[in-house]
Coordinates of C-alpha atoms (C1' of nucleotides) in Angstrom, one line a residue:
Chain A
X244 CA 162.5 99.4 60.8
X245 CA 160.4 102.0 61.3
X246 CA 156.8 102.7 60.3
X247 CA 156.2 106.5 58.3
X248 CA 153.2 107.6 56.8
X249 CA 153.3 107.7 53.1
X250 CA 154.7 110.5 51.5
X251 CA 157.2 112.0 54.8
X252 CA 160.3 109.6 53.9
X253 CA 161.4 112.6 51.6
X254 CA 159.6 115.1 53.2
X255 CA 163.3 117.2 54.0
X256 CA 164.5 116.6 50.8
X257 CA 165.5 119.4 49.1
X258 CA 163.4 121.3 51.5
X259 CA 164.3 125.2 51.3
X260 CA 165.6 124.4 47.8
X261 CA 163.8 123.5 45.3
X262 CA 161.8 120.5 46.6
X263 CA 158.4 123.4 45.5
X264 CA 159.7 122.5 41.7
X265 CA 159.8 118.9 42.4
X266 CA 157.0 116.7 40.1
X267 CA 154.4 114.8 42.9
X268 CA 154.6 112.1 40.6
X269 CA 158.4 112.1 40.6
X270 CA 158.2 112.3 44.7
X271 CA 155.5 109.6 44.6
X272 CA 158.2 107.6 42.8
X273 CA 161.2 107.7 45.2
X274 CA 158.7 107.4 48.4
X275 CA 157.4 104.0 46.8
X276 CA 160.9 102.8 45.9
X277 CA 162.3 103.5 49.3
X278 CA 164.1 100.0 50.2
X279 CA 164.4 100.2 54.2
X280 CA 164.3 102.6 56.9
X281 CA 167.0 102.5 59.5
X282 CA 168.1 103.4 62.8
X283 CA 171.9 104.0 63.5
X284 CA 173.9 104.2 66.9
X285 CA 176.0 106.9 67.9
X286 CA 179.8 107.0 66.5
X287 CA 178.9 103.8 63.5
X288 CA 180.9 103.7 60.4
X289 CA 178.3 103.7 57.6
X290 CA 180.1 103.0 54.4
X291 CA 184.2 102.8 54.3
X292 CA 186.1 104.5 51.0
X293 CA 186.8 101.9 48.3
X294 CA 184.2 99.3 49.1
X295 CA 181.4 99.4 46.5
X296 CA 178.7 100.9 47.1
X297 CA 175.3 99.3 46.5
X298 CA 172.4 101.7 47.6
X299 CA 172.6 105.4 48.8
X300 CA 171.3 106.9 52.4
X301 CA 169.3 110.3 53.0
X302 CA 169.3 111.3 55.9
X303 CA 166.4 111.5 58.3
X304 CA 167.0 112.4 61.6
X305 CA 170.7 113.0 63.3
X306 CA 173.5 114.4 62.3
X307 CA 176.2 112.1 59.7
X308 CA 179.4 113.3 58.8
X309 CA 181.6 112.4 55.6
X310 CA 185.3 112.3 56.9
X311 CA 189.0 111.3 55.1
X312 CA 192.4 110.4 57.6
X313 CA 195.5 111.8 57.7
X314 CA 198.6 109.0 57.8
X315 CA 198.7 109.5 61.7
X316 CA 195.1 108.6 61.6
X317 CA 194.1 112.2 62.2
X318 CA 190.2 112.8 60.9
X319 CA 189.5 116.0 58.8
X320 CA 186.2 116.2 58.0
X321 CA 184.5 116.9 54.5
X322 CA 181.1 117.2 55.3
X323 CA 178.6 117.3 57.7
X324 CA 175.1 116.7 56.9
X325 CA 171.6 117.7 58.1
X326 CA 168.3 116.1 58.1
X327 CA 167.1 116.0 54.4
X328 CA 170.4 115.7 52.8
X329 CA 170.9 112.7 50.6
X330 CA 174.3 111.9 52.0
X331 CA 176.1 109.2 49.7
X332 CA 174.2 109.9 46.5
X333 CA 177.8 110.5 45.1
X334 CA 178.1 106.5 45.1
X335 CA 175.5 106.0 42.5
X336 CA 177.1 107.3 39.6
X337 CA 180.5 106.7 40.8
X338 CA 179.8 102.9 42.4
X339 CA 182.0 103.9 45.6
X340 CA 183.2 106.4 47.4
X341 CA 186.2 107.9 48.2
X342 CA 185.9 108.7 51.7
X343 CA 184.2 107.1 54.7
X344 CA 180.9 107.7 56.3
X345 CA 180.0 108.0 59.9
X346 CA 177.4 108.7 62.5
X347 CA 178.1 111.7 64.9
X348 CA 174.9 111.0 67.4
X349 CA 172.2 108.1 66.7
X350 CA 170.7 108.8 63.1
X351 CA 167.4 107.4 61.0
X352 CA 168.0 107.0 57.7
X353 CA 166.0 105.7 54.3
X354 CA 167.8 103.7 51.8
X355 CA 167.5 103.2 48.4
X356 CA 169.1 100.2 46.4
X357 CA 171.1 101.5 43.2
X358 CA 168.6 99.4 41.0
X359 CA 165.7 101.0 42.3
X360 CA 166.8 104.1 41.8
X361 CA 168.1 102.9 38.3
X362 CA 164.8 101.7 37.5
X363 CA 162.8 105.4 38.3
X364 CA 165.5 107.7 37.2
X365 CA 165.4 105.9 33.5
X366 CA 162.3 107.4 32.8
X367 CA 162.7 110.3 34.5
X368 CA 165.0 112.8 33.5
X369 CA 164.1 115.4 35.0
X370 CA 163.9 113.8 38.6
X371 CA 167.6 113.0 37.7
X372 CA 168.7 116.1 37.1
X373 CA 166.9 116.9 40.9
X374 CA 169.9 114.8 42.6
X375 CA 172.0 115.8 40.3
X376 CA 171.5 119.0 41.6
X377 CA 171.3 118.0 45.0
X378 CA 174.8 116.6 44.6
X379 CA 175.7 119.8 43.4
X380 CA 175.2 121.1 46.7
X381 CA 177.2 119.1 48.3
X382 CA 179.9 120.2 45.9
X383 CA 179.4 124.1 46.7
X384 CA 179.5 123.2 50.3
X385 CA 183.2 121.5 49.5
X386 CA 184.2 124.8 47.4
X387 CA 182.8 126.7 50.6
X388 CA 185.0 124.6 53.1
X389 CA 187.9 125.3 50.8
X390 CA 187.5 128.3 51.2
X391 CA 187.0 128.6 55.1
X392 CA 190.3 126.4 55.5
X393 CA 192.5 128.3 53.3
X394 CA 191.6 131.6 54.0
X395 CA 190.2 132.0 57.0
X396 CA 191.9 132.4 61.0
X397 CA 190.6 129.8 63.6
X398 CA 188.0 131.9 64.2
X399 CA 186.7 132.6 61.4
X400 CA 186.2 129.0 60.6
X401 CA 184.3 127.9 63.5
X402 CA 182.2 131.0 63.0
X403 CA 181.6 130.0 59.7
X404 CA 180.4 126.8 60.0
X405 CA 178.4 128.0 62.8
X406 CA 176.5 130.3 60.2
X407 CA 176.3 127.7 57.9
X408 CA 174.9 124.6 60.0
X409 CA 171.9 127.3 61.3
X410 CA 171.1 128.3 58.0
X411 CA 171.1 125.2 56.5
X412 CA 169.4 123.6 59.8
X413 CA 166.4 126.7 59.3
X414 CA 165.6 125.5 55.9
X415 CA 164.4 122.1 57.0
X416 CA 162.6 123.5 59.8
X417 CA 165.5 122.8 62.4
X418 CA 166.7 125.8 64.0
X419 CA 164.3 128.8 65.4
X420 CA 165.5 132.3 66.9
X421 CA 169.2 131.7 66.3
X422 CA 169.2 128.0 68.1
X423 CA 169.7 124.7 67.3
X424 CA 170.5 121.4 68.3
X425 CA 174.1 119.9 67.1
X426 CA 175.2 117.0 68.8
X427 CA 178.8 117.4 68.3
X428 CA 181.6 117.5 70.9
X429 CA 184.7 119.9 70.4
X430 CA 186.6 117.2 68.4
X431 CA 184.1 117.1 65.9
X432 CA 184.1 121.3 65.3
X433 CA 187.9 120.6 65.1
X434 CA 188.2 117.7 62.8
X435 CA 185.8 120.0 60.4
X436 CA 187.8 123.4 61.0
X437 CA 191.2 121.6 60.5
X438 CA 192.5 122.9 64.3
X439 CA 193.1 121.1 67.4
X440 CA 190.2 120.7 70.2
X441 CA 192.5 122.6 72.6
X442 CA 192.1 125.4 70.3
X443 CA 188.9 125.2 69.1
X444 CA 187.8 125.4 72.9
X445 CA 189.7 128.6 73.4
X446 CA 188.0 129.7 70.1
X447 CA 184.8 129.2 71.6
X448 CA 185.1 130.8 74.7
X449 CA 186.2 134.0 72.7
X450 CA 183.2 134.1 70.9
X451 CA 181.4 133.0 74.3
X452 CA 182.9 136.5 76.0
X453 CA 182.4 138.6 72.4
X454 CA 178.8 137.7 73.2
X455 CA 178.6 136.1 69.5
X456 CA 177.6 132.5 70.4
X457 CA 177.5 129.8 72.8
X458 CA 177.9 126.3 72.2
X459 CA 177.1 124.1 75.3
X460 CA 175.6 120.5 75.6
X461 CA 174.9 119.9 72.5
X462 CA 173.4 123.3 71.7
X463 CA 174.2 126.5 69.9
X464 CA 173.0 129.6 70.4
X465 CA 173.3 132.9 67.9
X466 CA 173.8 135.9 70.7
X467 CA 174.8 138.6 67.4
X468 CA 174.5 137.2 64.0
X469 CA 175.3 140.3 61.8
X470 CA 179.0 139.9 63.6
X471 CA 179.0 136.1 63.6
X472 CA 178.8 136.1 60.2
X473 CA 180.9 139.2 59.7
X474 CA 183.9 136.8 61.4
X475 CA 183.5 133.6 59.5
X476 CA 182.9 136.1 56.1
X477 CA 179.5 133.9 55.6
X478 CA 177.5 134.6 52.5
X479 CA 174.8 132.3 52.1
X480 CA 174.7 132.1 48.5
X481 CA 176.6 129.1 47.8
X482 CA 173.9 127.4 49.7
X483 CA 171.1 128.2 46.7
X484 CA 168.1 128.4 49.5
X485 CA 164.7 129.3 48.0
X486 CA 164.6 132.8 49.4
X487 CA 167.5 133.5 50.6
X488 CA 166.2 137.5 51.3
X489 CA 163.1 135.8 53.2
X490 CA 165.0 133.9 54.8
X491 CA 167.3 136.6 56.6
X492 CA 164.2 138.1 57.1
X493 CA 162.6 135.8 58.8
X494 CA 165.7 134.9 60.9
X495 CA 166.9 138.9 61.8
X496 CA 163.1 139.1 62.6
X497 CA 164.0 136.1 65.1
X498 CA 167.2 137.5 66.3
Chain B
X295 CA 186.3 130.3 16.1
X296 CA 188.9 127.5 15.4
X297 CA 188.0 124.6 12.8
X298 CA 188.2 121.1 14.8
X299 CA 188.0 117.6 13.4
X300 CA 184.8 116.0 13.8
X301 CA 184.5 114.0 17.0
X302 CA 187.6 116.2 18.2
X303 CA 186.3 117.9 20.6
X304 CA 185.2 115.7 23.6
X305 CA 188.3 113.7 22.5
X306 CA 189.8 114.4 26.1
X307 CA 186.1 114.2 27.9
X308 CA 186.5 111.5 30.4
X309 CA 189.3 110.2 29.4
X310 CA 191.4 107.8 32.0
X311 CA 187.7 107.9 33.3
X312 CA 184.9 106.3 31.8
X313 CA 184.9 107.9 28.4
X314 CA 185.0 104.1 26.9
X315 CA 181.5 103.3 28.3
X316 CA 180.4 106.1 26.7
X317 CA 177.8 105.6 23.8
X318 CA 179.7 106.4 20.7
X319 CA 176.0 108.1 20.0
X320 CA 175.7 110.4 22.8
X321 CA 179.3 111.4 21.9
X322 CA 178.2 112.0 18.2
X323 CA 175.1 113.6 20.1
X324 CA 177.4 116.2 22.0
X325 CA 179.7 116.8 19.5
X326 CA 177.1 118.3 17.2
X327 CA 175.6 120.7 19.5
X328 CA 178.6 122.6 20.3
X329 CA 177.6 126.2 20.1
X330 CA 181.4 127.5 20.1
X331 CA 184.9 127.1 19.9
X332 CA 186.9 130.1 21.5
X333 CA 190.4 131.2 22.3
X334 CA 190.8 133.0 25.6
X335 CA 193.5 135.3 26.5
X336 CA 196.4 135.0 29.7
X337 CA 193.7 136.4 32.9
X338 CA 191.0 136.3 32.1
X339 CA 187.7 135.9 34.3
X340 CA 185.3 134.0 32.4
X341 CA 182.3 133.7 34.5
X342 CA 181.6 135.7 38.0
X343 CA 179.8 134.2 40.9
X344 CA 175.8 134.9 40.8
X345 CA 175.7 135.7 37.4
X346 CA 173.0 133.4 35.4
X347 CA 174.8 131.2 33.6
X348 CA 173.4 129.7 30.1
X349 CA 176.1 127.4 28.3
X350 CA 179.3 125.7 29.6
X351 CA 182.5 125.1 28.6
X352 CA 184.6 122.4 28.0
X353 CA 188.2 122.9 28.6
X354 CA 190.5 121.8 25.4
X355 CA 194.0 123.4 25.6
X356 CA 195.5 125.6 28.6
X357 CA 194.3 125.8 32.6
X358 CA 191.5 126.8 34.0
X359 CA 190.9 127.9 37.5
X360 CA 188.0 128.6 39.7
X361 CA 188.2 130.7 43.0
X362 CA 186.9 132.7 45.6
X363 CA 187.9 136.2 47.4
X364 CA 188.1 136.9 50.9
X365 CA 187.0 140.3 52.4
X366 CA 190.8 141.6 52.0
X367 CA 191.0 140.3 48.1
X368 CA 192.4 137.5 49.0
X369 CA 191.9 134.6 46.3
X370 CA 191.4 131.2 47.2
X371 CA 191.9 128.7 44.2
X372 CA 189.3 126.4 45.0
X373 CA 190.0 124.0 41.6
X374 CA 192.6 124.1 38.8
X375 CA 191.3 122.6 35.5
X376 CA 193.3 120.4 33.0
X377 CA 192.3 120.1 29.3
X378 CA 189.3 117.6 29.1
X379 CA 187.6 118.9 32.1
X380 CA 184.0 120.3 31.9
X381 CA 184.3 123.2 33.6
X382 CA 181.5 124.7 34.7
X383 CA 178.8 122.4 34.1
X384 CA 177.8 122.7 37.5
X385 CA 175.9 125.9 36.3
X386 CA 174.3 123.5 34.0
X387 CA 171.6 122.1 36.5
X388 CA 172.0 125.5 39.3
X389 CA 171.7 127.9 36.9
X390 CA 174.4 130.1 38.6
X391 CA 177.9 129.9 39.9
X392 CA 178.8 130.5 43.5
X393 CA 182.3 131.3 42.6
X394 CA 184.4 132.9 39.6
X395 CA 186.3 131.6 37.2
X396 CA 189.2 132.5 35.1
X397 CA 192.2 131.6 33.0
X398 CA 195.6 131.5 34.1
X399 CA 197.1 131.3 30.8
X400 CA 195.6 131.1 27.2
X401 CA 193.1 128.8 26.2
X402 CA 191.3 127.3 23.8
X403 CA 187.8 125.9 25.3
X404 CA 184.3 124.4 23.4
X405 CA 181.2 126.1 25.0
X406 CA 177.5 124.4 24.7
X407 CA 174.4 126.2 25.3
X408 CA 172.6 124.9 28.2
X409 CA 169.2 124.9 25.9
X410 CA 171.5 122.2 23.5
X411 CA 172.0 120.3 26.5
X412 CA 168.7 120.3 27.3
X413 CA 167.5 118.7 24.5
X414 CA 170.0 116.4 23.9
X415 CA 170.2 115.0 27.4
X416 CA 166.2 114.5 27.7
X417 CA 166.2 111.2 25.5
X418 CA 169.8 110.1 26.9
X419 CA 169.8 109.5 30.4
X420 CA 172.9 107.5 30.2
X421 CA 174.5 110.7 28.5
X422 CA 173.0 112.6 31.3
X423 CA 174.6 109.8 33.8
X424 CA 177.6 110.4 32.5
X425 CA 177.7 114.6 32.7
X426 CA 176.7 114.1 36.2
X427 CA 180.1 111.5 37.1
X428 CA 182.1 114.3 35.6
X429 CA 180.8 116.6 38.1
X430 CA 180.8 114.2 40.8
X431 CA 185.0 114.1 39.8
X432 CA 185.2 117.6 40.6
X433 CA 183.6 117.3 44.2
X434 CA 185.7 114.3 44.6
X435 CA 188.6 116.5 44.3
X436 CA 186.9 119.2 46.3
X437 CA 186.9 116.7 49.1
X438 CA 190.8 115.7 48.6
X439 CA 191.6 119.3 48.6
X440 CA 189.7 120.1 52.1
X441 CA 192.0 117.8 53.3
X442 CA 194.9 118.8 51.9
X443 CA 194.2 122.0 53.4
X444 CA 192.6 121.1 56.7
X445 CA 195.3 118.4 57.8
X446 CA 198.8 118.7 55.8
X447 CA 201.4 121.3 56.6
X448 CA 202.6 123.7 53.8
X449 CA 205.1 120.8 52.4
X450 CA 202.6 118.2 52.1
X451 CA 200.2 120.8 49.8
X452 CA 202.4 121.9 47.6
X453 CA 203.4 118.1 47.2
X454 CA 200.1 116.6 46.9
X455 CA 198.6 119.3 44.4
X456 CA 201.5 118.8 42.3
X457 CA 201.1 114.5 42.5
X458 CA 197.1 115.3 41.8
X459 CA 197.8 117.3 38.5
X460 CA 200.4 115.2 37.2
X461 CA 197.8 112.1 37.7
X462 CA 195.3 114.2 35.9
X463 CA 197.7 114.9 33.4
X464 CA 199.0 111.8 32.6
X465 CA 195.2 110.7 32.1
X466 CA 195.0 112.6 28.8
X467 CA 198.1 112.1 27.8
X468 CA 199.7 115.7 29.2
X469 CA 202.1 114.5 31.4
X470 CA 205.0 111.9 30.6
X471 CA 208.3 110.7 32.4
X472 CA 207.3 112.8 35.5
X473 CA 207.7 116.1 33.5
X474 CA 204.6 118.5 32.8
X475 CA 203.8 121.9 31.8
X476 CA 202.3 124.0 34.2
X477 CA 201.3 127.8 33.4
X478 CA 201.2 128.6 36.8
X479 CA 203.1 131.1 38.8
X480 CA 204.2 130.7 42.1
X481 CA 201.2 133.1 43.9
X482 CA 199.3 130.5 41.9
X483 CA 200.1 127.9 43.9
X484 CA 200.2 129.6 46.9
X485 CA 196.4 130.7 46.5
X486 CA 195.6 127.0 45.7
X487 CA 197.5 125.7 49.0
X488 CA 196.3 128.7 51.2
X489 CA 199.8 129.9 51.7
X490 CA 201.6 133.1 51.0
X491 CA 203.5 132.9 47.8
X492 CA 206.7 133.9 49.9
X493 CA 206.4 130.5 52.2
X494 CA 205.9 128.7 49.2
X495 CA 209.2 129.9 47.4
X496 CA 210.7 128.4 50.0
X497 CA 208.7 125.3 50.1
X498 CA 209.9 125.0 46.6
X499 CA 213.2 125.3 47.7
X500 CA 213.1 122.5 50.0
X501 CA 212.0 120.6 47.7
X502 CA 214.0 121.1 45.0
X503 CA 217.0 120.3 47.9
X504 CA 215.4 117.3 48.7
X505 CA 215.4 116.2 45.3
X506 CA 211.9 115.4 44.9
X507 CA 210.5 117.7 42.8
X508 CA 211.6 121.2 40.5
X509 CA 209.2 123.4 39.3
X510 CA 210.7 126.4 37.1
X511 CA 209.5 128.1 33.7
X512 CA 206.0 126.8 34.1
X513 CA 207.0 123.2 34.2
X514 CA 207.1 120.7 36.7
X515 CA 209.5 117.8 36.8
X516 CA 209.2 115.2 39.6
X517 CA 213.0 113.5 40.6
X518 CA 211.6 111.0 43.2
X519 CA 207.3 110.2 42.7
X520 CA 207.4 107.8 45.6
X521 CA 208.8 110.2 48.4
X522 CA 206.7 113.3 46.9
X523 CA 203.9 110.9 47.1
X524 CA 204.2 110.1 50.9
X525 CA 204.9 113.6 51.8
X526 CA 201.7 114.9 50.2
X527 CA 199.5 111.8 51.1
X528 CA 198.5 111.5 47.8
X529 CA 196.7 108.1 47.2
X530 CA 195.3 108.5 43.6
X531 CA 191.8 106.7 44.4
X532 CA 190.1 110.0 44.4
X533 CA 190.5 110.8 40.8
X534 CA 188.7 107.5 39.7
X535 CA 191.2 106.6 37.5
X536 CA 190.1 104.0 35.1
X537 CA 193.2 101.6 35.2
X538 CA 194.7 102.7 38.9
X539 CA 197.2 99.7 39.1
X540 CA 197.7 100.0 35.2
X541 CA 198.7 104.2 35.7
X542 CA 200.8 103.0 38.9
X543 CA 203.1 100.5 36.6
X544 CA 203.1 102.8 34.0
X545 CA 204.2 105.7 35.5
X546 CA 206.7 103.7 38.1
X547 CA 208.5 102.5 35.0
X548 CA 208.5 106.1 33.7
X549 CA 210.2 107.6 36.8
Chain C
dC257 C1' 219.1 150.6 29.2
dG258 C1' 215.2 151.1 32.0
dT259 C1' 211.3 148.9 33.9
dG260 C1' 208.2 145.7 35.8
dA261 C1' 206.9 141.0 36.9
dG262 C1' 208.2 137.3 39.3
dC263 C1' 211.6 135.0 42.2
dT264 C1' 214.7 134.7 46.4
dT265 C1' 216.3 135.5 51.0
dG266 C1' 216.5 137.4 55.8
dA267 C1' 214.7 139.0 60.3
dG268 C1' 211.2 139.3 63.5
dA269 C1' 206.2 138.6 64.9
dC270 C1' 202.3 135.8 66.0
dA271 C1' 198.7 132.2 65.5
dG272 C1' 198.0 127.9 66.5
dG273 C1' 200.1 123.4 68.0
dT274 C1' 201.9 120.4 71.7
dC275 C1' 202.4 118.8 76.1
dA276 C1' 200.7 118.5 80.6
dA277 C1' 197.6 118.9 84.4
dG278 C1' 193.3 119.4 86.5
dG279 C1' 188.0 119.6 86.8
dG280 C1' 183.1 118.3 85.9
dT281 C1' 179.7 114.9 85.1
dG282 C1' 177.3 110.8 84.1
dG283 C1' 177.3 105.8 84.1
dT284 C1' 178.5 101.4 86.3
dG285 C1' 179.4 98.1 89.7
dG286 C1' 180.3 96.9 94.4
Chain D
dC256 C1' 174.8 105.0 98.2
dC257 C1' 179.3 105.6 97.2
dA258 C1' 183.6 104.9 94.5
dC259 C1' 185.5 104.7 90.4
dC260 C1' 186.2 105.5 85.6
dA261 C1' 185.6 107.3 81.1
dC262 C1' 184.8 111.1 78.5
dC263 C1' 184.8 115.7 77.7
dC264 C1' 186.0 120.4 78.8
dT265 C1' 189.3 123.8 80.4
dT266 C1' 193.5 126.2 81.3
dG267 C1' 198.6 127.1 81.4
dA268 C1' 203.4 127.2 79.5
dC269 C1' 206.2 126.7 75.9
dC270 C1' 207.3 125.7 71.0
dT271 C1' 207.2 126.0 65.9
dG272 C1' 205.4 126.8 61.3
dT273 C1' 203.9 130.2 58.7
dC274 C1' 203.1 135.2 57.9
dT275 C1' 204.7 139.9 57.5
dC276 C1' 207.6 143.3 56.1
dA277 C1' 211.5 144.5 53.6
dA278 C1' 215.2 144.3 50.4
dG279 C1' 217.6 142.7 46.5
dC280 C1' 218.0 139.8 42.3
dT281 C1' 216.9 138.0 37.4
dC282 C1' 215.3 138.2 33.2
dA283 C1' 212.3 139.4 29.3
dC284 C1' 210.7 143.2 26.9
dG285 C1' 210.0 147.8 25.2

DNA sequence: CGTGAGCTTGAGACAGGTCAAGGGTGGTGG
DNA sequence: CCACCACCCTTGACCTGTCTCAAGCTCACG
């Protein structure tokens, strides 16, 4: 349990979205009806597919990842999520979910109980229709990973969620000058690019010697994001950023 | 413009879902503010990616799809929709699509503006709870399909895409005995499963040889559900079925 | 009866998987 | 302080599933 000054629970949420057209009074709302803050250990299972769920996580600090196995037990990842993201909202109007839940490094998180969110959203539609949106997101992100599995070459893919994570990881503040942190380990960028680890490390050193981006100890750095993103055929519209033109301003400015 | 019933056309809304908790009100509520009723032809597209969208459509007779092009023209189907679906409410709270959509063959679908949502949702946020499940359905199925893609080989696709739409199907009363119609053509399928429509002719083949499944003349007819079943990994949870056991009996004593 | 859309099959190429071995590094315990 | 171990990264050799290219077939329709 962790002490934050009032008002920064939510402070990512929807940050580089639309969090600006948010109502204060709405925000006041979901800070005051926050039920627990939490700190999570690398590699937990939050929340396992079937069991009900009773209360919905956003994310705080960490990385989390939303995964489904295979019959061999193999782990394809559907999601990976960021600071800000309100990661199992999907179990509030569906009451469970249909994959598991997992920490990738150690995590905070806040948690809401289904009543209390219940209990604000009734009056509220239009903080509803926020995370409903929100969810929505997630959703484009799925239709976006569709995409990258079916159409894409190995390279491609891991370019392409390369792109993504630092554009999504720049609206909340977490990735400057084409650099971030992403504690993931070469399993993980294969479970979520549907490829083997051996081949997402020779992937990797390609795009090491093409001079298009690193990935070492936990860290990945953009060396030439116009080709980066030219690979992976990244378009950042499906991620329905604020200003997504001031944005790649900002971030060629960086480069 | 078609003359329907009153109350006829959210008839398949939900159903096999949660269209029995509905409030015979809100359904009353959404019937009346249906702006249109409107025959499509064979190819359509309907709605292209960025454009501002004001109204969605419900989907009442045919199949819908939505996809995405790679750099080459290369499409990626990255949903098929059955009658009942809600197709593109998701542009209902994002205001634009990050993807097109189009028919495959003739349809007949019901359209709202997004201003009649609007104002019927505001003083129904159990109505508005209920939109937002259906949408949540769709990235449920998202999720299933990542999967598919990311860890089954071209077998297990084609088998698990054709389990998923006879499940969704059979939910409004579409699919019976393990026989549907399908308006699809094989580059169809292909472009759903991220495979060339050459591979799966012949994944059809094998198929067909192993007796499990036939699919010719736009319809599909499944000889052996169980095996089909293991081969795509296809475990029904995902589509939030409201009687899952219930369907299972129903449709084992069909086969 | 010709034409085109969709289906079918074959032969060869290649991307990515599989199996196997070795290397680096940090943590733990003697 | 060193030895060991676990975990992760790296590389090589070979194998296979799927793609590519190409040709022929079927059938509905004008």
């Amino acid at each position: 349990m962790t002490a934050l000054v009032d008002g920064q629970v939510t402070a990512k949420f929807l940050l580089g979205r639309r969090r600006d057209q948010m109502d204060p009074d709405d925000i006041a709302a979901l800070e005051r009806s926050v039920s627990a803050i939490r700190d999570l250990p690398t590699r937990r299972t939050l929340i396992r597919a079937g069991e009900p769920v009773v209360e919905s996580t956003l994310l705080l600090e960490g990385i989390l990842c939303r995964y489904m196995d295979d019959r061999a037990g193999h782990r394809q990842l559907v999601a990976i999520h960021v600071p800000g993201d309100f990661v199992d909202l999907h179990g509030f109007p569906m009451g469970r979910l249909d994959h598991d839940i997992a920490t990738i490094g150690p995590v905070k998180v806040a948690v809401w109980k289904h009543g209390a969110l219940e209990d604000i959203l009734a009056p509220r539609p239009k903080l509803q229709r926020m995370l409903w949106f929100s969810t929505l997101l997630d959703a484009a992100m799925h239709r976006e990973w569709i995409f990258r599995l079916g159409r894409l070459g190995a390279d491609g893919r891991v370019a392409h969620l390369i792109c993504e994570l630092e554009e999504r990881l720049a609206m909340v503040g977490l990735s400057r000058g084409g650099t971030y942190g992403l504690p993931l380990i070469q399993a993980d960028l294969a479970e979520a690019c549907g490829l083997t680890n051996v081949h997402v490390n020779r992937v990797l050193r390609a795009l090491r010697e093409q001079e298009l981006m690193t990935f070492r100890d936990g860290r990945v750095t953009i060396l030439n994001r116009p080709q980066l993103r030219v690979l992976g055929e990244f378009e950042p519209g499906y991620l329905y950023g604020n200003h997504p033109e001031k944005v790649a301003e900002a971030l060629a400015g960086a480069a």
